[in-house]
């Protein structure tokens, strides 16, 4: 009876007054536990488990802390730092341009300080230092929508104080989430949700690239010639970046040259394209550049401390629903970026820590509201890009030679001669270094250099990152499968085992989720787009399985985002 009630987990609990104890020689049957005792035991177990996820994360990752710094003595850290610095900071600034110009409450200094804070906290104290956090497009949409909503009132509150309370409420819910082990719900997040959200983020990048150009054309400080030059610079940035990427994947040049192009192609493209703006007639057109303020100065020369506790009481309560929405956004956005940075395609060896990192995200969110900067969170596609740049390639080991094409004479085929991923430089230095460079940019001389970058170049960077992410998206790959000549489709392609009608059905559900999310962000209701994103999880849990897919088809179309090793932090895979 006790076993059927699940009480075998509590052998140490003594009986209650309503229970009897079986003693030697007593032939009376034991009295079954009462409902009250079961509830009591369940409550005791629940209390004991509070914070258990964070404690497990610390115990799992703690032994690797010293090696996280020692393992950074590797060349891969250098190109990873350079790549992620440009891929993080400049899009963050460009994302914030609309927020900066609309609210007049933020500036470039706030974006750089937010990026540094996130890099410092997660690289030094985090359990997942490969995850890159910074200012994202969704948080700028969120902040700007709040500004539009509260300024419709006849007597609007102080914007930064109101945002401070929104962030404070969100931080509290973050901490409760980590303590209550709610990050275990990530076991239900699969490629279905990640691909849909990643597809949305890719299109946001493309859209923001266009907005940078159109906003520049409507800027009273910009001339028509300068606007055309900005368009040329954007296209040039896009083409040159893809040219370097393409050359890195060809058979031209020596392998080390190809690696150099892959590592530094995008930073070189950005610097070279920015320099083109100061050449000849391009310079005469005077294209618009980034707006920068004074070194370490907040927007409007305000003080850095936001006294949000001085906000009128009625607005404190109104800020709570916005805080809940922000928590929903960060719960999905940050954790999905962490999952993608530790995807099953990466040969990782060190354990993750989702609960602990989400607790830290609550701390950074609270600090962001306290000093008046946009709240940072996990970045897509920067987080997986960071891990990709740290992948170490090498020749297959001898034990795999037979699988990779070594015949009895020891002759290898072309596949066996290729370098394959054999490991990842799992360390904390690249994340911390790119954050430290943000502080360097806040100094006067480097802030001046930052102000020389044309906005058109940032538009091209948006287009490149968005198009590159789209090209690697699972949704795009399904579309490619439909367009590809079936005679040129490899015979071992897993999608051949799935009926095309079922692929189209699965793809349609993803596109509907993407369309709903993208459409709502174009309206005043954009504040609610995180709810649409979160609904992807129950759709996958309850709607997709009821559709006419076979188990084999669904296992081919969808799979866990990360390996079972990574998912152990949240209780294992559940699909």
Short mmCIF file of N, CA, C and O in Angstrom, two decimals, residues 337-379:
data_model
loop_
_atom_site.label_atom_id
_atom_site.label_comp_id
_atom_site.label_asym_id
_atom_site.label_seq_id
_atom_site.Cartn_x
_atom_site.Cartn_y
_atom_site.Cartn_z
N UNK A 337 18.45 30.60 -26.09
CA UNK A 337 19.80 30.95 -26.56
C UNK A 337 20.85 30.09 -25.86
O UNK A 337 21.85 29.68 -26.48
N UNK A 338 20.63 29.78 -24.57
CA UNK A 338 21.56 28.91 -23.86
C UNK A 338 21.51 27.49 -24.42
O UNK A 338 22.54 26.83 -24.57
N UNK A 339 20.30 27.02 -24.74
CA UNK A 339 20.17 25.69 -25.34
C UNK A 339 20.86 25.63 -26.69
O UNK A 339 21.58 24.66 -26.99
N UNK A 340 20.67 26.66 -27.51
CA UNK A 340 21.27 26.68 -28.84
C UNK A 340 22.79 26.81 -28.78
O UNK A 340 23.50 26.28 -29.62
N UNK A 341 23.29 27.52 -27.76
CA UNK A 341 24.74 27.64 -27.59
C UNK A 341 25.36 26.32 -27.13
O UNK A 341 26.58 26.15 -27.23
N UNK A 342 24.53 25.42 -26.62
CA UNK A 342 25.00 24.11 -26.17
C UNK A 342 24.27 23.00 -26.92
O UNK A 342 23.93 21.96 -26.36
N UNK A 343 24.01 23.27 -28.22
CA UNK A 343 23.26 22.33 -29.05
C UNK A 343 23.96 21.00 -29.20
O UNK A 343 25.16 20.84 -28.95
N UNK A 344 23.19 20.03 -29.67
CA UNK A 344 23.72 18.67 -29.82
C UNK A 344 24.80 18.58 -30.88
O UNK A 344 25.54 17.60 -30.92
N UNK A 345 24.91 19.59 -31.75
CA UNK A 345 25.95 19.55 -32.79
C UNK A 345 27.32 19.91 -32.26
O UNK A 345 28.32 19.74 -32.96
N UNK A 346 27.40 20.40 -31.02
CA UNK A 346 28.68 20.80 -30.44
C UNK A 346 29.19 19.71 -29.49
O UNK A 346 28.45 19.28 -28.60
N UNK A 347 30.42 19.27 -29.65
CA UNK A 347 30.97 18.22 -28.76
C UNK A 347 31.42 18.79 -27.42
O UNK A 347 32.60 18.91 -27.11
N UNK A 348 30.45 19.15 -26.58
CA UNK A 348 30.73 19.74 -25.27
C UNK A 348 30.99 18.66 -24.23
O UNK A 348 30.47 17.55 -24.31
N UNK A 349 31.79 19.00 -23.23
CA UNK A 349 32.15 18.06 -22.18
C UNK A 349 31.83 18.58 -20.78
O UNK A 349 31.82 17.81 -19.83
N UNK A 350 31.60 19.88 -20.65
CA UNK A 350 31.34 20.45 -19.34
C UNK A 350 29.84 20.65 -19.14
O UNK A 350 29.13 21.02 -20.07
N UNK A 351 29.35 20.41 -17.92
CA UNK A 351 27.90 20.47 -17.66
C UNK A 351 27.35 21.89 -17.72
O UNK A 351 28.08 22.86 -17.51
N UNK A 352 26.04 22.03 -17.97
CA UNK A 352 25.39 23.34 -18.01
C UNK A 352 24.85 23.72 -16.64
O UNK A 352 25.11 23.05 -15.65
N UNK A 353 24.07 24.81 -16.60
CA UNK A 353 23.47 25.25 -15.33
C UNK A 353 22.38 26.28 -15.59
O UNK A 353 22.58 27.48 -15.38
N UNK A 354 21.21 25.82 -16.02
CA UNK A 354 20.14 26.73 -16.42
C UNK A 354 19.52 27.46 -15.22
O UNK A 354 19.19 28.64 -15.31
N UNK A 355 19.32 26.75 -14.12
CA UNK A 355 18.67 27.37 -12.96
C UNK A 355 19.51 28.51 -12.39
O UNK A 355 19.01 29.60 -12.11
N UNK A 356 20.80 28.24 -12.21
CA UNK A 356 21.69 29.24 -11.63
C UNK A 356 21.81 30.46 -12.53
O UNK A 356 21.78 31.60 -12.07
N UNK A 357 21.95 30.23 -13.82
CA UNK A 357 22.09 31.35 -14.74
C UNK A 357 20.82 32.19 -14.81
O UNK A 357 20.88 33.41 -15.01
N UNK A 358 19.66 31.55 -14.67
CA UNK A 358 18.43 32.33 -14.70
C UNK A 358 18.30 33.17 -13.43
O UNK A 358 17.74 34.27 -13.46
N UNK A 359 18.82 32.68 -12.31
CA UNK A 359 18.88 33.48 -11.10
C UNK A 359 19.78 34.70 -11.32
O UNK A 359 19.44 35.82 -10.92
N UNK A 360 20.93 34.50 -11.98
CA UNK A 360 21.82 35.62 -12.29
C UNK A 360 21.17 36.61 -13.24
O UNK A 360 21.39 37.82 -13.14
N UNK A 361 20.34 36.09 -14.16
CA UNK A 361 19.65 36.99 -15.09
C UNK A 361 18.70 37.91 -14.32
O UNK A 361 18.51 39.07 -14.71
N UNK A 362 18.12 37.41 -13.24
CA UNK A 362 17.30 38.28 -12.40
C UNK A 362 18.12 39.39 -11.77
O UNK A 362 17.66 40.53 -11.66
N UNK A 363 19.35 39.08 -11.39
CA UNK A 363 20.23 40.10 -10.80
C UNK A 363 20.57 41.17 -11.84
O UNK A 363 20.51 42.37 -11.55
N UNK A 364 20.95 40.76 -13.06
CA UNK A 364 21.29 41.74 -14.09
C UNK A 364 20.07 42.57 -14.49
O UNK A 364 20.20 43.76 -14.80
N UNK A 365 18.89 41.96 -14.47
CA UNK A 365 17.67 42.71 -14.79
C UNK A 365 17.40 43.77 -13.74
O UNK A 365 17.04 44.92 -14.06
N UNK A 366 17.58 43.42 -12.47
CA UNK A 366 17.38 44.39 -11.39
C UNK A 366 18.40 45.54 -11.49
O UNK A 366 18.04 46.71 -11.37
N UNK A 367 19.67 45.20 -11.73
CA UNK A 367 20.71 46.24 -11.84
C UNK A 367 20.42 47.15 -13.03
O UNK A 367 20.63 48.38 -12.96
N UNK A 368 19.93 46.56 -14.14
CA UNK A 368 19.61 47.36 -15.32
C UNK A 368 18.56 48.42 -15.00
O UNK A 368 18.66 49.57 -15.44
N UNK A 369 17.54 48.04 -14.22
CA UNK A 369 16.53 49.02 -13.83
C UNK A 369 17.07 50.05 -12.86
O UNK A 369 16.63 51.20 -12.86
N UNK A 370 18.04 49.64 -12.04
CA UNK A 370 18.59 50.54 -11.03
C UNK A 370 19.46 51.63 -11.65
O UNK A 370 19.51 52.76 -11.15
N UNK A 371 20.16 51.31 -12.75
CA UNK A 371 21.05 52.30 -13.37
C UNK A 371 20.50 52.84 -14.69
O UNK A 371 21.15 53.67 -15.34
N UNK A 372 19.33 52.36 -15.10
CA UNK A 372 18.68 52.91 -16.27
C UNK A 372 19.30 52.51 -17.60
O UNK A 372 19.53 53.35 -18.46
N UNK A 373 19.55 51.21 -17.76
CA UNK A 373 20.06 50.69 -19.03
C UNK A 373 19.11 49.61 -19.52
O UNK A 373 18.38 49.01 -18.73
N UNK A 374 19.09 49.31 -20.84
CA UNK A 374 18.24 48.20 -21.32
C UNK A 374 18.68 46.88 -20.70
O UNK A 374 19.88 46.60 -20.59
N UNK A 375 17.73 46.07 -20.28
CA UNK A 375 18.05 44.80 -19.64
C UNK A 375 18.65 43.83 -20.65
O UNK A 375 18.06 43.61 -21.71
N UNK A 376 19.80 43.24 -20.34
CA UNK A 376 20.40 42.27 -21.26
C UNK A 376 19.83 40.87 -21.05
O UNK A 376 19.33 40.55 -19.98
N UNK A 377 19.91 40.08 -22.08
CA UNK A 377 19.56 38.65 -21.96
C UNK A 377 20.23 37.90 -23.11
O UNK A 377 20.94 38.49 -23.92
N UNK A 378 20.02 36.60 -23.16
CA UNK A 378 20.70 35.76 -24.15
C UNK A 378 20.42 36.19 -25.57
O UNK A 378 19.29 36.57 -25.91
N UNK A 379 21.44 36.12 -26.40
CA UNK A 379 21.36 36.60 -27.77
C UNK A 379 21.27 35.45 -28.77
O UNK A 379 22.00 34.47 -28.68
#
